[in-house]
PDB file of C-alpha atoms in Angstrom:
ATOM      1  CA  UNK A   1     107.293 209.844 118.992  1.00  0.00           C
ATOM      2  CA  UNK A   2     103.742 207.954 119.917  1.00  0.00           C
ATOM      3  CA  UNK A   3     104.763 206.030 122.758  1.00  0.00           C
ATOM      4  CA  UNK A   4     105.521 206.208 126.683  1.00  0.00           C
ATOM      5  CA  UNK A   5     107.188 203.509 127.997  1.00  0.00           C
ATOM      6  CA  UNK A   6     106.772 202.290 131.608  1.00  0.00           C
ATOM      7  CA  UNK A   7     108.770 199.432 133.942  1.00  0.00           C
ATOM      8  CA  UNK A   8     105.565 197.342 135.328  1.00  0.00           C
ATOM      9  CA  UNK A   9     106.494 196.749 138.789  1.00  0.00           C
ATOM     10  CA  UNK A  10     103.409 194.877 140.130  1.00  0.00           C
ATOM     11  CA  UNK A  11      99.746 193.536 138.709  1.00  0.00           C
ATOM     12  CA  UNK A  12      96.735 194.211 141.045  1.00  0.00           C
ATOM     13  CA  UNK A  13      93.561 192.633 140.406  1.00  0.00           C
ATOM     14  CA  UNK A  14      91.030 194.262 142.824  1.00  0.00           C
ATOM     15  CA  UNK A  15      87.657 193.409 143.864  1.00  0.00           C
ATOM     16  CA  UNK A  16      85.720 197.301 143.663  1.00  0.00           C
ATOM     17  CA  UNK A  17      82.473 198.486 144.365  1.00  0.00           C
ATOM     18  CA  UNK A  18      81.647 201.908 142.864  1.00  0.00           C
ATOM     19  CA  UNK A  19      79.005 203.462 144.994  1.00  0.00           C
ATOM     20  CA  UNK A  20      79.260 206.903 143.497  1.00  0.00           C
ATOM     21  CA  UNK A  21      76.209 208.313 141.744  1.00  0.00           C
ATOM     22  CA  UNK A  22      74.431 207.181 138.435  1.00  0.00           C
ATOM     23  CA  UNK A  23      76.315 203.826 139.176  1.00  0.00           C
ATOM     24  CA  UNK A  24      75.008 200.754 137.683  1.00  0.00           C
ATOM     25  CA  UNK A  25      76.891 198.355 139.974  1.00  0.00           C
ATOM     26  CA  UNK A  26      77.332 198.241 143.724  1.00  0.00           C
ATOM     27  CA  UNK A  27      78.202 194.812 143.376  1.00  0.00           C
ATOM     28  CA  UNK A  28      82.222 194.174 143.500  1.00  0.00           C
ATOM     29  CA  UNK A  29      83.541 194.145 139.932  1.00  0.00           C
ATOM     30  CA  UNK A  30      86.626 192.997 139.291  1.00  0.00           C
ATOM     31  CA  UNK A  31      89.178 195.756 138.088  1.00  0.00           C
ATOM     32  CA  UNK A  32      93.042 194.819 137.013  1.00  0.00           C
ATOM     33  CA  UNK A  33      95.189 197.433 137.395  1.00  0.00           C
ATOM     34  CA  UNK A  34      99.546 197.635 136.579  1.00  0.00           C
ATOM     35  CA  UNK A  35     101.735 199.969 139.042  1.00  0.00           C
ATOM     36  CA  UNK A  36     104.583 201.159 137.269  1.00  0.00           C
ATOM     37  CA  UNK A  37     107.731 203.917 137.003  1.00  0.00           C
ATOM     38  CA  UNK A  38     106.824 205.760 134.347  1.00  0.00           C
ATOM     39  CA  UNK A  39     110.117 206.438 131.775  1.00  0.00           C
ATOM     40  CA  UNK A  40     110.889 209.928 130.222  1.00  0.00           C
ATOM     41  CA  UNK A  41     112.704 209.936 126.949  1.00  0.00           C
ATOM     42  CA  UNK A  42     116.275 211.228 126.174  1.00  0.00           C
ATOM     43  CA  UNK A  43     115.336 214.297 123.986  1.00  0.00           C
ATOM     44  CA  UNK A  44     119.060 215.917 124.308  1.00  0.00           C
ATOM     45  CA  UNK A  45     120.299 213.684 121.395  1.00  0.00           C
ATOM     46  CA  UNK A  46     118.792 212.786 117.575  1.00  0.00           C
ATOM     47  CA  UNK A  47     117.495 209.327 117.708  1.00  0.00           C
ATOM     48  CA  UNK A  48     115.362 207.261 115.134  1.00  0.00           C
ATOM     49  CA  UNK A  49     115.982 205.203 112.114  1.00  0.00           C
ATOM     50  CA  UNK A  50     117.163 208.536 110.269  1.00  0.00           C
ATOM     51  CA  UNK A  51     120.099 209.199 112.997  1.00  0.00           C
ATOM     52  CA  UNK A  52     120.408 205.384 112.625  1.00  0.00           C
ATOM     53  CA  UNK A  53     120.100 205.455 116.820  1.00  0.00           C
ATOM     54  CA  UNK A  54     118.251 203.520 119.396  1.00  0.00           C
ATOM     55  CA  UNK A  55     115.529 205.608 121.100  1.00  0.00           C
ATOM     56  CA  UNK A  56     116.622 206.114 124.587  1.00  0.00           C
ATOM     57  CA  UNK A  57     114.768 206.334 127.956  1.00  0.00           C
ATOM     58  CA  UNK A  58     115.290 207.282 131.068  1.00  0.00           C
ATOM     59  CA  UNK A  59     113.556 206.532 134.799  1.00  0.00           C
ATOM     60  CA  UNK A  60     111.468 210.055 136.042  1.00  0.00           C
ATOM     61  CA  UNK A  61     113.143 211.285 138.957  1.00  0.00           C
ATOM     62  CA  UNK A  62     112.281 209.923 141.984  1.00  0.00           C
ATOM     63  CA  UNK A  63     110.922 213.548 143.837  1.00  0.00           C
ATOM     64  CA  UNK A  64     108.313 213.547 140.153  1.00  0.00           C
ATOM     65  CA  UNK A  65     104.514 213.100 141.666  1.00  0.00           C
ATOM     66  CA  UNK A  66     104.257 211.664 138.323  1.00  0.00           C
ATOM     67  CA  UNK A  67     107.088 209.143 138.462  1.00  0.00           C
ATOM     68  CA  UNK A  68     105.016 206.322 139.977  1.00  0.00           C
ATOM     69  CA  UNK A  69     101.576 205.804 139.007  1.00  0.00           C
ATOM     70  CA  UNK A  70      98.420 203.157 138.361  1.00  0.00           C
ATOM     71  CA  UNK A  71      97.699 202.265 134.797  1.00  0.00           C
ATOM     72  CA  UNK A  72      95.116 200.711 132.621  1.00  0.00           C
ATOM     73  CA  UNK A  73      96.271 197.249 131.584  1.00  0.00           C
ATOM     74  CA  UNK A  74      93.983 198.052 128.600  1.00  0.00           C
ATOM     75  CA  UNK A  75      96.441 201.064 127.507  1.00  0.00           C
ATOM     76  CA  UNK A  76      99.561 198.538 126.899  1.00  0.00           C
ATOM     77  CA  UNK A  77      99.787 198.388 123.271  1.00  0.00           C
ATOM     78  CA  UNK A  78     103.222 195.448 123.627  1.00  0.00           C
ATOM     79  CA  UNK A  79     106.334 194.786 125.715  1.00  0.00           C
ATOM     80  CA  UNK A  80     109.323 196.416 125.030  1.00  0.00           C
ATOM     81  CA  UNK A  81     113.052 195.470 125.441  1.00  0.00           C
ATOM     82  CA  UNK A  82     115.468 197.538 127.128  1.00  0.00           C
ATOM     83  CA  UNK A  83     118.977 197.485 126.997  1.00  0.00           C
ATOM     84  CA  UNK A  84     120.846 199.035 130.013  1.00  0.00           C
ATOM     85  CA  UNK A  85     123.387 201.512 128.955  1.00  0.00           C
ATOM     86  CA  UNK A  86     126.250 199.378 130.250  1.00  0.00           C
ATOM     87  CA  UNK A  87     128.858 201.657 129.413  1.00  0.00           C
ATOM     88  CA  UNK A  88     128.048 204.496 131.903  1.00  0.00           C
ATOM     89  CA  UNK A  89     127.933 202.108 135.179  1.00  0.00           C
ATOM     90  CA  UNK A  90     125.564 201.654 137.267  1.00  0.00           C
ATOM     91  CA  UNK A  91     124.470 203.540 140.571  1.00  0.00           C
ATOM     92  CA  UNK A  92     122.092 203.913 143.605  1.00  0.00           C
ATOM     93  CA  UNK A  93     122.201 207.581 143.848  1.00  0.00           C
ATOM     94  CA  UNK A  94     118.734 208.209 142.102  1.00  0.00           C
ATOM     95  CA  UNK A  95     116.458 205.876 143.156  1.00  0.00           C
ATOM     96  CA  UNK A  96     118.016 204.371 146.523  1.00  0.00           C
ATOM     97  CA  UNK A  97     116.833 201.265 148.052  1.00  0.00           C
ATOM     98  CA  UNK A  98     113.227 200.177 147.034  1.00  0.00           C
ATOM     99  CA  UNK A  99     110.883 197.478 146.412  1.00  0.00           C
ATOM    100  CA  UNK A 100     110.826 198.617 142.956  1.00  0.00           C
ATOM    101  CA  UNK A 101     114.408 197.338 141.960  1.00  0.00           C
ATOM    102  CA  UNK A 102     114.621 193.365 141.479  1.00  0.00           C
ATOM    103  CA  UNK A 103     116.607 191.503 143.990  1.00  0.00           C
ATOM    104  CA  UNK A 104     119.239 190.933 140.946  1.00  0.00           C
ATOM    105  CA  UNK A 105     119.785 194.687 140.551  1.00  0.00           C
ATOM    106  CA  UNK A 106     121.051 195.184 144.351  1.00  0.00           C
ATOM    107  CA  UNK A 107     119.500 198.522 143.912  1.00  0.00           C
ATOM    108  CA  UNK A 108     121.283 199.845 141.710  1.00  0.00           C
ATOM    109  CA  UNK A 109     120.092 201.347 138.414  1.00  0.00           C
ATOM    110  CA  UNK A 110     122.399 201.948 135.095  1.00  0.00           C
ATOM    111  CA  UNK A 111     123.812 205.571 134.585  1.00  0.00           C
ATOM    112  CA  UNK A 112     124.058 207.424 131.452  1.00  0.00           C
ATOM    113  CA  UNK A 113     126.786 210.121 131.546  1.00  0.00           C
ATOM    114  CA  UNK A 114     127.177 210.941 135.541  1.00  0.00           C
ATOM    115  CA  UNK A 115     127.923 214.952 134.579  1.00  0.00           C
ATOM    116  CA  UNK A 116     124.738 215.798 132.811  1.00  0.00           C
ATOM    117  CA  UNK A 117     122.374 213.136 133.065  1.00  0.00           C
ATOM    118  CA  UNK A 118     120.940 211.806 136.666  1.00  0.00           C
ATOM    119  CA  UNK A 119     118.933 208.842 135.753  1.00  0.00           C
ATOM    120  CA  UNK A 120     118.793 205.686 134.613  1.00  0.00           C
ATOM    121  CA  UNK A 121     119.514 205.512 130.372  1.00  0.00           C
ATOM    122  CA  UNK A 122     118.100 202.170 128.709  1.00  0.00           C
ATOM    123  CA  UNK A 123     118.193 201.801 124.636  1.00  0.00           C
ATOM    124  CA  UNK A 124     114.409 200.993 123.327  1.00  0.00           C
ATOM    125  CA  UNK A 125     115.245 197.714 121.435  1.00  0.00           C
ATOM    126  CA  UNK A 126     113.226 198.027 118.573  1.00  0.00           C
ATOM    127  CA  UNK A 127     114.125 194.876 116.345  1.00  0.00           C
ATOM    128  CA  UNK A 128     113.409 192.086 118.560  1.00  0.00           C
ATOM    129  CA  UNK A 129     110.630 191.046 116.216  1.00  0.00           C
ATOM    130  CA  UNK A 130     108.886 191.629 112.814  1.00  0.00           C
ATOM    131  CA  UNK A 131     106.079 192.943 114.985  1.00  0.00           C
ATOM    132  CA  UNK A 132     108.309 195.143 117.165  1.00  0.00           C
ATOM    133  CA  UNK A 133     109.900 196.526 114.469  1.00  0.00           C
ATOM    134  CA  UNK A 134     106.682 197.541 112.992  1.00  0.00           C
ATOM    135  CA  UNK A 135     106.073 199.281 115.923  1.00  0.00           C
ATOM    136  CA  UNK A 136     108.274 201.791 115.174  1.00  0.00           C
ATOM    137  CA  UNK A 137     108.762 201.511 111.358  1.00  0.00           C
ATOM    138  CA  UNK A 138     105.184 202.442 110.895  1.00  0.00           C
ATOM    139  CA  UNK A 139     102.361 200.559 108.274  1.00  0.00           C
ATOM    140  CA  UNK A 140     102.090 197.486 110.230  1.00  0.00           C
ATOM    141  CA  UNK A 141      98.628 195.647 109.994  1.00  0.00           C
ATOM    142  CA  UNK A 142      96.338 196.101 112.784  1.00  0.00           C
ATOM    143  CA  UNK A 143      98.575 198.535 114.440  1.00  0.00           C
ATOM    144  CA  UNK A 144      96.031 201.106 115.303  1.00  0.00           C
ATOM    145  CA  UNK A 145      99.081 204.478 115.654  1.00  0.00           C
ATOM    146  CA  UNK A 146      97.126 207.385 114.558  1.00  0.00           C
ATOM    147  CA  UNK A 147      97.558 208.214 110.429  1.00  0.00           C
ATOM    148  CA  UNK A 148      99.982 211.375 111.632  1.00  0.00           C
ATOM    149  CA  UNK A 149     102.319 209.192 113.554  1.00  0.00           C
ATOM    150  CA  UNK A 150     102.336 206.557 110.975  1.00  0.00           C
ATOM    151  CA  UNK A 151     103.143 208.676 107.548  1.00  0.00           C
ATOM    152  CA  UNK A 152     106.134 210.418 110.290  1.00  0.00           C
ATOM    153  CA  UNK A 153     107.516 206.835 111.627  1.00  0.00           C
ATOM    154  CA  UNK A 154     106.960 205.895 107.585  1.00  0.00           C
ATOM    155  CA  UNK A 155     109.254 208.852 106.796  1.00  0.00           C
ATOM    156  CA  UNK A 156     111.889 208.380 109.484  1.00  0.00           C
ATOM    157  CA  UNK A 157     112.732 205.294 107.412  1.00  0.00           C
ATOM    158  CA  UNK A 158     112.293 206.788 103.833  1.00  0.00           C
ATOM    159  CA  UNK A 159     114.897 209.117 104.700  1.00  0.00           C
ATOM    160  CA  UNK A 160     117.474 206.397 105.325  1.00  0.00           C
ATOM    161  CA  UNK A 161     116.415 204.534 102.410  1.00  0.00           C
ATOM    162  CA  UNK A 162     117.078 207.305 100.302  1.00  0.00           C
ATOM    163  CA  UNK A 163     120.630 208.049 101.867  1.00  0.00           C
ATOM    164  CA  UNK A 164     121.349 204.549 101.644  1.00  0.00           C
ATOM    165  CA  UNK A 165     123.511 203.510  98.522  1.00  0.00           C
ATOM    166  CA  UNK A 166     122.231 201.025  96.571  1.00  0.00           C
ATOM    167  CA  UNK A 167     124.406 197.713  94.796  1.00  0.00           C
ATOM    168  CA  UNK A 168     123.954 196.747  91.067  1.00  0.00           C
ATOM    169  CA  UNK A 169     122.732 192.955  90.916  1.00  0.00           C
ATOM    170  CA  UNK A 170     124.046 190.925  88.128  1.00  0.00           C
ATOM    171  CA  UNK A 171     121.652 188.520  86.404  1.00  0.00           C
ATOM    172  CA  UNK A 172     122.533 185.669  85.972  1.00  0.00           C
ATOM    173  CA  UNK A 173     121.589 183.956  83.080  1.00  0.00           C
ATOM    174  CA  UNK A 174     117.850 182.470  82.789  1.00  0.00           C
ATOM    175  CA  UNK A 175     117.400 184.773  85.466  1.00  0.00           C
ATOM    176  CA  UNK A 176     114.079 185.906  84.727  1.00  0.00           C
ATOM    177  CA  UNK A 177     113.339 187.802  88.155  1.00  0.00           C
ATOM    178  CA  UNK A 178     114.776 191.203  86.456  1.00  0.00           C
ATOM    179  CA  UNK A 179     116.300 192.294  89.729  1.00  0.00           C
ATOM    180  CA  UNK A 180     117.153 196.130  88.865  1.00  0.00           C
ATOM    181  CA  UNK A 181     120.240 198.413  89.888  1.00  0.00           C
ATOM    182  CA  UNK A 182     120.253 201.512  90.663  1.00  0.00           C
ATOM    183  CA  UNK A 183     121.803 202.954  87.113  1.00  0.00           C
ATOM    184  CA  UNK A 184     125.144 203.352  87.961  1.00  0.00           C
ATOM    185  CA  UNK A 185     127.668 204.786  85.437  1.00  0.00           C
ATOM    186  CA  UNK A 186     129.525 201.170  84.524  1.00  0.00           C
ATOM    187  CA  UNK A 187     125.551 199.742  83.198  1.00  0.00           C
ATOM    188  CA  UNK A 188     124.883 203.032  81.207  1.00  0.00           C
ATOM    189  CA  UNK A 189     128.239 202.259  79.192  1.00  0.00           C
ATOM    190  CA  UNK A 190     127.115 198.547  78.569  1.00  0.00           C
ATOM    191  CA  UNK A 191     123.894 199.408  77.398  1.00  0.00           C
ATOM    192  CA  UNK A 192     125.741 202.139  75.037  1.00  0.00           C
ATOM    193  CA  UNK A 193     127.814 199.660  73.781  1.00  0.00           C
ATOM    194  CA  UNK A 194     125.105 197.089  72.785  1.00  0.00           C
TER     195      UNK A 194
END
């Protein structure tokens, strides 16, 4: 899978002087930076357009150095939408009370399955949009995914295409789209009889 996914918590936009050597500015430049909580995904289940399942992510663990970090705004390829698990519940065991949470969450983040999983679950929502979708269906134009990820995201798909069963389409007549079927047994006898 190509992509992290983070929860921006706050924009900066700094005034910075860089003073260390071969600098070409000690003049402030201005430098915009996002603080975020960095999500991990769910690995433990399949997921994709194959398993015909939402990817899911989770929030790191509040004790991960890693969990809360600085980030090139340059780096953000798009938005995402997440969908809370609803059906685990929520809780405030993980993260506890912090600026991070809006006020509309009372600190409390969604739980996935309480036994086995301690953090936060959220479904990656990936047809909101033609562009979203593309995203994560691979060959969209002027989404810059290395070739790799894009022939594997290509043939997540292909495989459900192929599963997929396919409908015979009557023409009607003057139809002259020729809208094909896929061959089934019941056309093979009409074309024997003709």
């Amino acid at each position: 899978h190509p992509y992290w996914y983070a929860h921006v918590i706050r924009i900066f936009h700094l005034m910075v002087c860089d003073y260390s050597v071969g600098s070409n500015f000690g003049e402030p430049q201005r430098m915009d930076v996002l603080f975020v909580h960095w999500f991990g995904r769910d690995t433990t289940r399949a997921v994709g357009v194959s398993a015909r399942q939402l990817y899911q992510v989770r929030f790191l663990a509040n004790d991960d150095t890693e969990s809360f970090n600085f980030l090139d705004p340059n780096h953000v390829i798009q938005g995402v939408h997440l969908i809370p698990a609803f059906a685990y519940g929520h809780t405030d065991e993980y993260l506890g009370p912090s600026f991070v949470h809006s006020e509309e969450d009372s600190d409390l983040d969604w739980l996935e399955q309480p036994r086995v999983i301690m953090l936060s679950t959220k479904y990656v929502h990936r047809f909101v949009d033609w562009d979203m979708f593309m995203h994560f269906r691979g060959g969209g134009l002027g989404h810059e995914v290395p070739r790799e990820w894009d022939s594997y995201l290509q043939s997540d798909c292909q495989a459900v295409q192929e599963e997929n069963e396919t409908f015979d389409v009557e023409k009607e007549e003057g139809d002259e789209r020729g809208i094909e079927s896929n061959g089934s047994e019941e056309e093979e006898e009409e074309e024997g009889e003709e």
